[in-house]
Amino acid sequence: MIPVKDLPSPDDRYPVRRALLSVSDKTGLAEFGRRLEAVGVELLSTGGTARALREAGVAVTDVADRTGFPEILDGRVKSLHPVIHGGILARRTDPDDLAQLEEHGIGAIDLVAVNLYPFREATAGGATDAKAAENVDIGGPTMLRASAKNFTFVASVVDPADYDAVASELEANDGTLGLATRRRLAASAFAHSADYDADIAAFFASPSAGDLEDDPGTADALPRTDGDLEAELPSSLLIDLPKHDDLRYGENPHQRAALYGTPASRYESLHGKALSFNNLLDVAAAIDLIGEFAATDPTVAILKHTNPCGVGQADGLEAAYHKAFATDRQSPFGGIVVVNRPLDLATAQAIDAVFTEIIIAPAFEDGVLDFLQQKKNRRLIKADLEATRSDLDIRTVAGGLLVQDSDPALSADVRSSWTVPTSRTPTDREWADLDFAWRVCKHVKSNAIVYARDGATLGIGAGQMSRIDASEIAVAKGAKSGLDFAGCVVASDAFFPFADGLEAAAESGAVAAVQPGGSVRDDEVIAAADARGMAMAFTGQRHFRH
């Protein structure tokens, strides 16, 4: 640990007589330079920043002229020099530091305005290692951290949004900045540096993109390694996301909450009150569920508390909505409706007949938004159903974070990997219903049971401690809505541990079943299916949701 030198207390306000500006983002640069020049600040700069300032008529000295050493290695080395970093790091109340500056002819630098090479933008969508490495800034972070470390005397400005406030304070205070301002700017600089380093570390922790062409127009995103359990997750996890918004409260009113990240990559809010913590969970669940049906016939899902309470598929969205609603006529009140096609007016009018808190669609046909916006508080969301979801699923647990691969949407030909262990093979209609039910069941909290027929859920049993209980609830829901289960199929998110679960489904009217298989009693379950003339498919893949 480095000892702290005993020095006189610094003044609150320090004058800014010399500033170094070296920015990748030139937003507001010229005006900031003019205002600094107007209060008597000498400006140092490098490369493109110096050119931009001169073109704006601002007097500037090249860093190379100050150091007496030219830029080298195609600009890789510009500011990494004792004349620069000595001027930034010198403590103004330390006689030894000041004597060394004088001995070596180094002038103090009182303000550093730096933002960094756009690494995130340069590597978005995939990049070669060479391209990524070339966009790693070295001099910028070094100056930024040096000035932030010496915030007692030096201001570090990383965000163009701060230019006006800094210039205004200088203009109003005879060219000085207060300690509170310098400390706030230092916090912003360290946060920016940490965010930048996290992006770099995350890129190089991923598989190498060495085979990609070094061309931003042709580089594809790095491939996922779904199912590759030999591939290790990162040895350390860096999470650094910008705060998108503070929320009114969390899951309950006594809990604080905020949203971090870039939700605009998945959806856009078009109308209504701000989304709450619980709304955001529901929106995420709805988008993930309807993503299973992105390439299918028109499909509508109704959700409540992240669970589907009805899903329907038909030749048109309106008919699909009525199928979904028929599953459970009570739960949709105050729920979420999501569709996989542009929402038309007839379907919107059907949805509007029931109080619906959130409506999500990939697009809205002409006149639909005008109609739905008549209810000012209803949230209307435009979602990108083809956007890539996060590769990792992260949850908090006692003592840390639990991380796993996300459970991606099922492929269009998912049935090609299924097996049929029963004597009877599903009919074409049963195959279609099994595929439909399996996609829905994947998004129901475990233990999960879904009954379906003809592109519609008949009953959904969610989140039960017993699979039999989930089945009974699903049947009771459908019976309450007056639905006939005869000839339906049943899906179970995990294997039937005993034959009784399958037998109960058969007694309710199921003629075919889909489940992962893998129980030590699979033979008993298969025998029970054969005894009742049921067809059954094994998917070989479980979809627990806890």
XYZ file of C-alpha atoms in Angstrom:
546
model
C 0.000 0.000 0.000
C 1.391 3.400 -1.005
C 1.646 5.816 1.957
C -0.135 9.178 1.769
C 2.290 12.093 1.794
C 1.611 14.709 4.475
C 0.896 17.883 2.488
C -0.774 21.227 3.202
C -4.529 21.238 2.647
C -5.424 22.278 -0.909
C -7.530 25.296 -1.734
C -11.139 24.761 -2.711
C -10.764 26.584 -6.009
C -7.847 26.222 -8.396
C -7.301 28.199 -11.584
C -7.311 26.462 -14.952
C -4.439 27.977 -16.939
C -3.591 25.091 -19.249
C -5.840 22.355 -20.665
C -5.181 19.279 -22.759
C -7.959 18.277 -25.166
C -7.810 14.910 -26.984
C -11.194 13.517 -27.932
C -12.607 10.873 -30.228
C -16.111 12.347 -30.025
C -15.849 15.900 -31.344
C -19.358 16.881 -30.198
C -19.237 20.420 -28.729
C -15.439 20.547 -29.000
C -15.119 23.787 -30.964
C -17.421 25.773 -28.671
C -15.750 24.367 -25.561
C -12.337 25.309 -26.956
C -13.503 28.861 -27.728
C -14.863 29.344 -24.223
C -11.681 28.007 -22.615
C -9.600 30.295 -24.816
C -11.812 33.257 -23.897
C -11.025 32.853 -20.170
C -7.294 32.699 -20.860
C -6.693 28.936 -20.918
C -3.749 27.718 -23.004
C -4.808 24.686 -25.072
C -2.715 21.613 -25.858
C -3.986 18.925 -28.200
C -3.196 15.967 -30.439
C -3.934 14.780 -33.977
C -7.500 15.174 -35.156
C -8.560 17.163 -32.107
C -5.912 19.816 -32.801
C -6.998 19.986 -36.457
C -10.667 20.401 -35.498
C -9.821 23.219 -33.073
C -7.673 25.057 -35.640
C -10.400 24.731 -38.266
C -12.738 26.375 -35.741
C -10.275 29.250 -35.307
C -9.089 28.220 -31.843
C -5.389 28.623 -31.011
C -3.833 25.329 -29.957
C -0.360 23.902 -29.336
C 0.439 20.370 -30.512
C 1.479 17.983 -27.760
C 4.472 17.035 -29.925
C 5.682 20.653 -29.806
C 5.342 20.659 -26.024
C 7.173 17.329 -25.516
C 9.724 17.812 -28.279
C 8.909 14.287 -29.447
C 6.769 13.491 -32.515
C 3.839 11.145 -32.702
C 5.097 7.680 -33.648
C 3.804 4.216 -34.560
C 0.898 5.548 -36.654
C -0.242 7.709 -33.757
C -0.146 4.921 -31.173
C 2.233 7.026 -29.080
C 1.296 10.671 -28.755
C 0.786 11.745 -25.151
C 2.680 9.056 -23.240
C 5.472 11.359 -22.092
C 6.706 12.709 -18.708
C 6.129 16.287 -19.876
C 2.425 15.481 -20.183
C 1.891 13.158 -17.254
C 4.179 15.102 -14.950
C 2.095 18.182 -15.688
C -1.109 16.300 -14.890
C 0.003 14.388 -11.786
C 2.017 17.060 -9.962
C 0.571 18.009 -6.574
C 0.321 21.759 -6.398
C 0.911 21.865 -2.620
C 3.987 19.623 -2.726
C 7.230 21.650 -2.926
C 9.125 18.596 -4.191
C 6.689 18.065 -7.073
C 6.830 21.736 -8.038
C 10.625 21.746 -7.898
C 10.770 18.750 -10.239
C 8.426 20.434 -12.696
C 10.686 23.489 -12.733
C 13.849 21.390 -13.035
C 12.553 19.592 -16.125
C 10.738 22.530 -17.678
C 7.321 20.947 -17.307
C 4.228 23.133 -17.192
C 1.268 22.118 -15.029
C -1.875 20.892 -16.839
C -5.023 21.878 -14.951
C -7.787 20.341 -17.083
C -7.885 17.216 -19.232
C -10.765 16.687 -21.671
C -10.583 13.163 -23.067
C -12.988 10.623 -24.467
C -11.848 7.326 -25.808
C -11.706 5.334 -29.040
C -15.206 3.939 -29.660
C -14.389 0.327 -28.820
C -17.996 -0.741 -28.220
C -19.183 0.679 -31.528
C -16.175 -0.686 -33.422
C -16.797 -4.243 -32.205
C -20.597 -4.239 -32.258
C -21.864 -7.132 -34.368
C -18.514 -8.898 -34.282
C -14.923 -7.980 -35.104
C -11.546 -9.613 -35.575
C -9.071 -9.587 -32.715
C -6.891 -7.272 -34.787
C -9.669 -4.753 -35.292
C -10.620 -4.905 -31.627
C -7.039 -4.421 -30.463
C -6.551 -1.450 -32.789
C -9.536 0.237 -31.153
C -8.190 -0.145 -27.618
C -7.248 3.345 -26.439
C -4.037 3.585 -24.400
C -3.100 7.243 -24.083
C -6.649 8.423 -23.439
C -7.371 6.217 -20.403
C -3.908 6.972 -19.036
C -4.500 10.734 -19.125
C -8.043 10.290 -17.885
C -7.048 8.234 -14.865
C -4.074 10.488 -14.124
C -6.225 13.609 -14.047
C -8.965 11.880 -12.047
C -6.411 10.598 -9.550
C -5.162 14.173 -9.087
C -8.693 15.635 -8.874
C -7.633 17.699 -5.859
C -5.942 20.003 -8.375
C -6.950 18.860 -11.892
C -10.310 18.595 -13.669
C -11.001 15.552 -15.871
C -13.794 16.037 -18.404
C -14.935 12.902 -20.214
C -18.516 13.682 -21.209
C -19.287 16.417 -23.777
C -22.466 17.025 -21.796
C -20.253 18.524 -19.052
C -18.575 21.092 -21.326
C -21.162 23.793 -20.761
C -21.215 23.456 -16.946
C -17.410 23.491 -16.740
C -17.059 26.492 -19.034
C -19.823 28.353 -17.215
C -18.161 27.795 -13.831
C -14.847 29.046 -15.184
C -16.519 32.136 -16.645
C -18.341 32.911 -13.405
C -15.388 32.323 -11.056
C -12.426 34.119 -12.633
C -11.158 31.005 -14.401
C -11.313 28.641 -11.393
C -13.072 25.355 -10.655
C -14.231 24.227 -7.218
C -13.214 20.995 -5.489
C -16.784 19.626 -5.586
C -16.819 19.994 -9.369
C -13.410 18.360 -9.775
C -14.429 15.462 -7.551
C -17.684 14.926 -9.466
C -15.810 14.963 -12.759
C -13.302 12.451 -11.383
C -16.121 10.049 -10.475
C -17.469 10.330 -14.015
C -13.995 9.710 -15.441
C -13.383 6.586 -13.366
C -16.845 5.240 -14.257
C -16.169 5.849 -17.957
C -12.793 4.130 -17.712
C -14.286 1.139 -15.898
C -17.060 0.828 -18.494
C -14.493 0.970 -21.293
C -12.270 -1.693 -19.719
C -15.293 -3.929 -19.086
C -16.198 -3.836 -22.792
C -12.640 -4.781 -23.752
C -12.419 -7.582 -21.195
C -15.787 -8.975 -22.282
C -14.721 -9.015 -25.928
C -11.484 -10.873 -25.304
C -13.152 -13.293 -22.893
C -15.355 -14.452 -25.782
C -14.200 -16.955 -28.439
C -11.668 -15.615 -30.910
C -13.019 -14.106 -34.098
C -9.794 -14.726 -35.963
C -11.594 -16.234 -38.949
C -13.747 -13.147 -39.496
C -12.767 -10.707 -42.210
C -11.519 -7.382 -40.885
C -14.404 -5.556 -42.462
C -17.263 -4.007 -40.463
C -19.583 -4.677 -43.368
C -19.005 -8.424 -43.388
C -18.115 -9.333 -39.805
C -20.824 -11.381 -38.171
C -21.618 -11.721 -34.499
C -19.602 -14.311 -32.656
C -21.451 -17.631 -32.675
C -23.059 -19.035 -29.564
C -21.944 -22.455 -28.358
C -25.360 -23.804 -27.380
C -25.105 -27.153 -25.673
C -21.296 -27.090 -25.496
C -20.966 -27.890 -21.824
C -17.192 -28.270 -22.194
C -16.831 -24.552 -22.938
C -16.210 -22.771 -19.644
C -17.932 -19.579 -18.638
C -15.586 -16.610 -17.965
C -13.282 -16.974 -14.954
C -14.515 -13.573 -13.753
C -17.682 -11.678 -14.591
C -17.604 -7.995 -15.460
C -20.965 -6.231 -15.520
C -20.947 -2.553 -16.353
C -24.217 -1.256 -17.768
C -25.423 2.330 -18.004
C -28.442 3.276 -15.924
C -31.350 3.619 -18.315
C -33.916 4.849 -15.841
C -34.845 5.059 -12.170
C -38.130 3.257 -11.471
C -40.818 4.412 -9.057
C -40.166 1.336 -6.933
C -39.262 -2.319 -7.226
C -41.332 -5.473 -7.036
C -43.014 -3.873 -3.998
C -43.373 -0.183 -3.045
C -40.792 -0.378 -0.234
C -38.019 -1.517 -2.621
C -35.831 0.827 -4.678
C -35.314 -0.079 -8.335
C -33.641 1.022 -11.558
C -33.258 -0.370 -15.061
C -29.729 -0.767 -16.432
C -28.756 -1.566 -20.004
C -30.089 -0.776 -23.471
C -33.741 -1.885 -23.694
C -34.084 -0.066 -27.013
C -32.258 -3.007 -28.576
C -35.318 -5.168 -27.861
C -38.335 -2.857 -27.695
C -39.636 0.696 -27.856
C -42.347 2.231 -25.653
C -44.817 4.074 -27.879
C -47.501 5.144 -25.416
C -48.636 5.015 -21.806
C -47.192 5.318 -18.342
C -43.568 4.434 -17.684
C -43.002 0.711 -17.315
C -42.735 -0.469 -13.719
C -40.360 -3.114 -12.350
C -43.048 -5.795 -12.669
C -44.080 -4.522 -16.102
C -40.511 -4.904 -17.314
C -40.395 -8.515 -16.131
C -43.680 -9.205 -17.918
C -42.513 -7.511 -21.129
C -39.331 -9.591 -21.169
C -41.295 -12.800 -20.589
C -43.815 -11.912 -23.301
C -41.173 -11.089 -25.909
C -39.280 -14.303 -25.164
C -42.454 -16.402 -25.395
C -43.684 -14.922 -28.676
C -40.166 -15.359 -30.049
C -40.918 -19.097 -30.142
C -43.568 -18.295 -32.764
C -41.730 -15.662 -34.823
C -41.877 -17.809 -37.976
C -45.273 -19.486 -37.447
C -48.878 -18.647 -38.234
C -50.425 -15.599 -36.520
C -50.088 -16.189 -32.772
C -51.316 -14.330 -29.687
C -50.237 -14.899 -26.089
C -51.801 -13.474 -22.945
C -49.583 -13.336 -19.851
C -49.952 -12.545 -16.181
C -47.048 -12.405 -13.724
C -44.669 -13.668 -16.476
C -46.743 -16.855 -17.037
C -48.871 -17.436 -20.119
C -52.544 -17.846 -19.228
C -53.540 -18.490 -22.840
C -51.918 -18.840 -26.263
C -53.718 -19.153 -29.581
C -52.723 -19.644 -33.205
C -54.931 -19.197 -36.266
C -55.094 -17.823 -39.810
C -55.491 -14.304 -38.402
C -54.645 -12.482 -35.162
C -58.258 -11.827 -34.153
C -59.145 -15.531 -34.236
C -55.873 -16.338 -32.464
C -56.702 -13.838 -29.704
C -60.114 -15.391 -29.092
C -58.474 -18.825 -28.858
C -55.969 -17.528 -26.303
C -58.630 -15.737 -24.276
C -60.845 -18.840 -24.186
C -58.235 -20.738 -22.143
C -58.791 -18.557 -19.070
C -61.406 -15.822 -19.129
C -60.504 -14.326 -15.739
C -56.710 -13.991 -15.666
C -56.356 -11.724 -18.747
C -57.840 -8.791 -16.785
C -54.921 -6.392 -16.268
C -52.634 -8.679 -18.233
C -50.225 -8.444 -21.149
C -51.047 -9.339 -24.749
C -48.290 -10.000 -27.267
C -48.671 -10.849 -30.963
C -46.257 -12.062 -33.641
C -47.679 -10.011 -36.527
C -48.409 -6.292 -37.052
C -51.484 -5.606 -34.922
C -54.629 -4.912 -36.954
C -57.652 -2.869 -35.882
C -60.086 -5.781 -35.513
C -57.738 -7.587 -33.128
C -57.036 -4.349 -31.255
C -60.766 -3.843 -30.745
C -61.107 -7.411 -29.417
C -58.247 -6.834 -26.973
C -59.713 -3.480 -25.949
C -62.887 -5.192 -24.712
C -60.906 -6.415 -21.673
C -58.746 -4.173 -19.485
C -55.243 -4.909 -20.792
C -52.261 -3.185 -19.215
C -49.664 -3.790 -21.939
C -49.969 -4.611 -25.655
C -46.830 -5.710 -27.523
C -46.488 -6.103 -31.280
C -43.722 -5.995 -33.896
C -45.689 -3.189 -35.601
C -49.103 -1.503 -35.574
C -51.200 -1.108 -38.705
C -52.564 2.294 -39.722
C -55.118 3.643 -37.275
C -54.419 1.063 -34.565
C -52.239 3.305 -32.406
C -54.783 6.125 -32.639
C -57.479 3.736 -31.418
C -55.457 2.190 -28.591
C -54.039 5.524 -27.402
C -57.508 6.627 -26.381
C -56.706 4.994 -23.041
C -53.858 7.202 -21.847
C -52.327 4.844 -19.287
C -52.226 1.688 -21.398
C -48.668 0.789 -22.406
C -48.068 0.119 -26.096
C -44.774 -1.545 -26.982
C -43.141 -2.117 -30.362
C -40.835 -5.127 -30.045
C -38.132 -6.562 -32.259
C -38.992 -10.265 -32.178
C -35.817 -11.215 -34.019
C -33.376 -9.336 -31.776
C -30.707 -11.520 -30.215
C -31.281 -11.975 -26.502
C -28.456 -12.069 -24.011
C -26.257 -15.155 -24.123
C -26.237 -15.308 -20.315
C -28.984 -15.582 -17.730
C -27.896 -13.985 -14.437
C -29.594 -14.141 -11.048
C -28.659 -13.094 -7.547
C -28.157 -15.788 -4.913
C -26.765 -15.788 -1.409
C -23.116 -14.834 -1.670
C -22.950 -14.018 -5.367
C -24.430 -14.274 -8.825
C -25.647 -17.450 -10.510
C -24.856 -17.493 -14.241
C -25.986 -19.862 -16.976
C -26.427 -19.898 -20.732
C -29.794 -18.471 -21.681
C -32.389 -20.959 -22.954
C -32.697 -19.909 -26.622
C -35.827 -20.048 -28.749
C -36.553 -23.454 -30.245
C -35.664 -23.945 -33.894
C -38.365 -24.309 -36.526
C -37.400 -27.965 -37.016
C -37.036 -28.825 -33.336
C -39.129 -31.980 -33.821
C -36.373 -33.506 -35.979
C -34.419 -34.335 -32.810
C -37.370 -35.857 -30.929
C -37.890 -39.577 -30.570
C -41.070 -41.639 -30.250
C -40.754 -44.475 -27.679
C -44.428 -45.550 -27.845
C -46.026 -48.056 -30.145
C -48.145 -45.381 -31.766
C -46.598 -42.465 -33.651
C -48.396 -39.075 -33.424
C -50.643 -38.133 -36.312
C -49.859 -34.991 -38.326
C -52.377 -32.985 -36.294
C -50.956 -34.325 -33.053
C -47.407 -33.466 -34.151
C -48.476 -29.866 -34.783
C -50.213 -29.662 -31.405
C -47.234 -31.211 -29.595
C -44.881 -28.687 -31.178
C -47.211 -25.844 -30.175
C -47.712 -27.094 -26.611
C -43.968 -27.668 -26.094
C -43.143 -24.102 -27.141
C -45.688 -22.730 -24.674
C -44.688 -25.092 -21.862
C -41.072 -23.897 -22.126
C -42.228 -20.493 -20.824
C -44.396 -21.685 -17.926
C -42.977 -21.733 -14.386
C -42.121 -25.226 -13.155
C -43.674 -27.580 -12.498
C -45.472 -26.876 -15.755
C -48.221 -28.713 -17.620
C -49.889 -27.464 -20.808
C -52.902 -29.006 -22.559
C -53.509 -27.926 -26.170
C -55.468 -28.771 -29.290
C -55.792 -27.225 -32.749
C -53.362 -24.386 -32.089
C -54.841 -23.322 -28.765
C -54.033 -23.902 -25.135
C -56.883 -25.560 -23.231
C -55.356 -25.434 -19.767
C -52.070 -24.255 -18.217
C -50.822 -25.380 -14.812
C -47.896 -23.289 -13.559
C -45.468 -23.217 -10.660
C -46.703 -26.186 -8.663
C -44.680 -28.342 -6.293
C -46.281 -31.467 -7.794
C -46.688 -32.244 -11.505
C -50.035 -33.853 -10.700
C -51.160 -30.590 -9.041
C -50.093 -28.628 -12.126
C -52.110 -31.004 -14.312
C -55.202 -30.741 -12.103
C -55.031 -26.930 -12.115
C -54.672 -26.887 -15.900
C -57.718 -29.098 -16.312
C -59.717 -27.082 -13.780
C -58.895 -23.834 -15.627
C -60.090 -25.269 -18.916
C -63.217 -26.769 -17.375
C -64.058 -23.398 -15.819
C -63.985 -21.938 -19.324
C -66.164 -24.779 -20.629
C -63.461 -26.313 -22.839
C -63.518 -29.921 -24.019
C -60.186 -31.718 -23.575
C -61.063 -34.749 -25.714
C -58.386 -35.431 -28.311
C -55.908 -32.906 -26.892
C -52.181 -33.247 -26.264
C -50.238 -32.596 -23.065
C -46.755 -31.133 -22.588
C -44.622 -31.424 -19.446
C -41.528 -29.253 -18.953
C -39.697 -32.134 -17.250
C -40.084 -35.898 -17.326
C -43.012 -37.682 -15.716
C -41.361 -39.287 -12.672
C -44.213 -41.773 -12.348
C -46.867 -43.109 -14.688
C -49.644 -41.438 -12.657
C -49.008 -38.053 -14.267
C -49.472 -39.425 -17.747
C -52.486 -41.482 -16.638
C -54.127 -38.366 -15.215
C -53.579 -36.579 -18.531
C -55.125 -39.483 -20.426
C -58.146 -39.479 -18.135
C -58.568 -35.777 -18.918
C -58.720 -36.506 -22.655
C -55.093 -36.308 -23.827
C -54.217 -38.653 -26.701
C -50.555 -37.654 -27.110
C -47.817 -36.294 -24.859
C -44.475 -34.553 -25.166
C -41.855 -34.566 -22.409
C -38.049 -34.686 -22.102
C -37.842 -38.324 -21.004
C -34.942 -39.520 -18.904
C -36.726 -40.849 -15.824
C -35.623 -44.118 -14.279
C -39.285 -45.092 -14.686
C -39.559 -44.178 -18.375
C -40.475 -47.784 -19.179
C -43.456 -47.595 -16.816
C -44.596 -44.304 -18.369
C -44.212 -45.697 -21.890
C -46.181 -48.806 -20.925
C -48.953 -46.623 -19.473
C -49.107 -44.662 -22.727
C -49.218 -47.818 -24.839
C -51.954 -49.291 -22.654
C -54.095 -46.246 -23.395
C -53.208 -45.959 -27.078
C -51.365 -42.693 -26.511
C -48.514 -41.456 -28.675
C -45.599 -39.867 -26.865
C -42.526 -37.912 -27.957
C -39.286 -37.515 -26.006
C -37.520 -34.214 -26.654
C -34.310 -35.091 -24.811
C -34.202 -31.551 -23.443
C -35.751 -30.195 -20.244
C -37.018 -26.635 -19.821
C -37.260 -25.913 -16.094
C -38.136 -22.322 -15.127
C -37.564 -21.453 -11.478
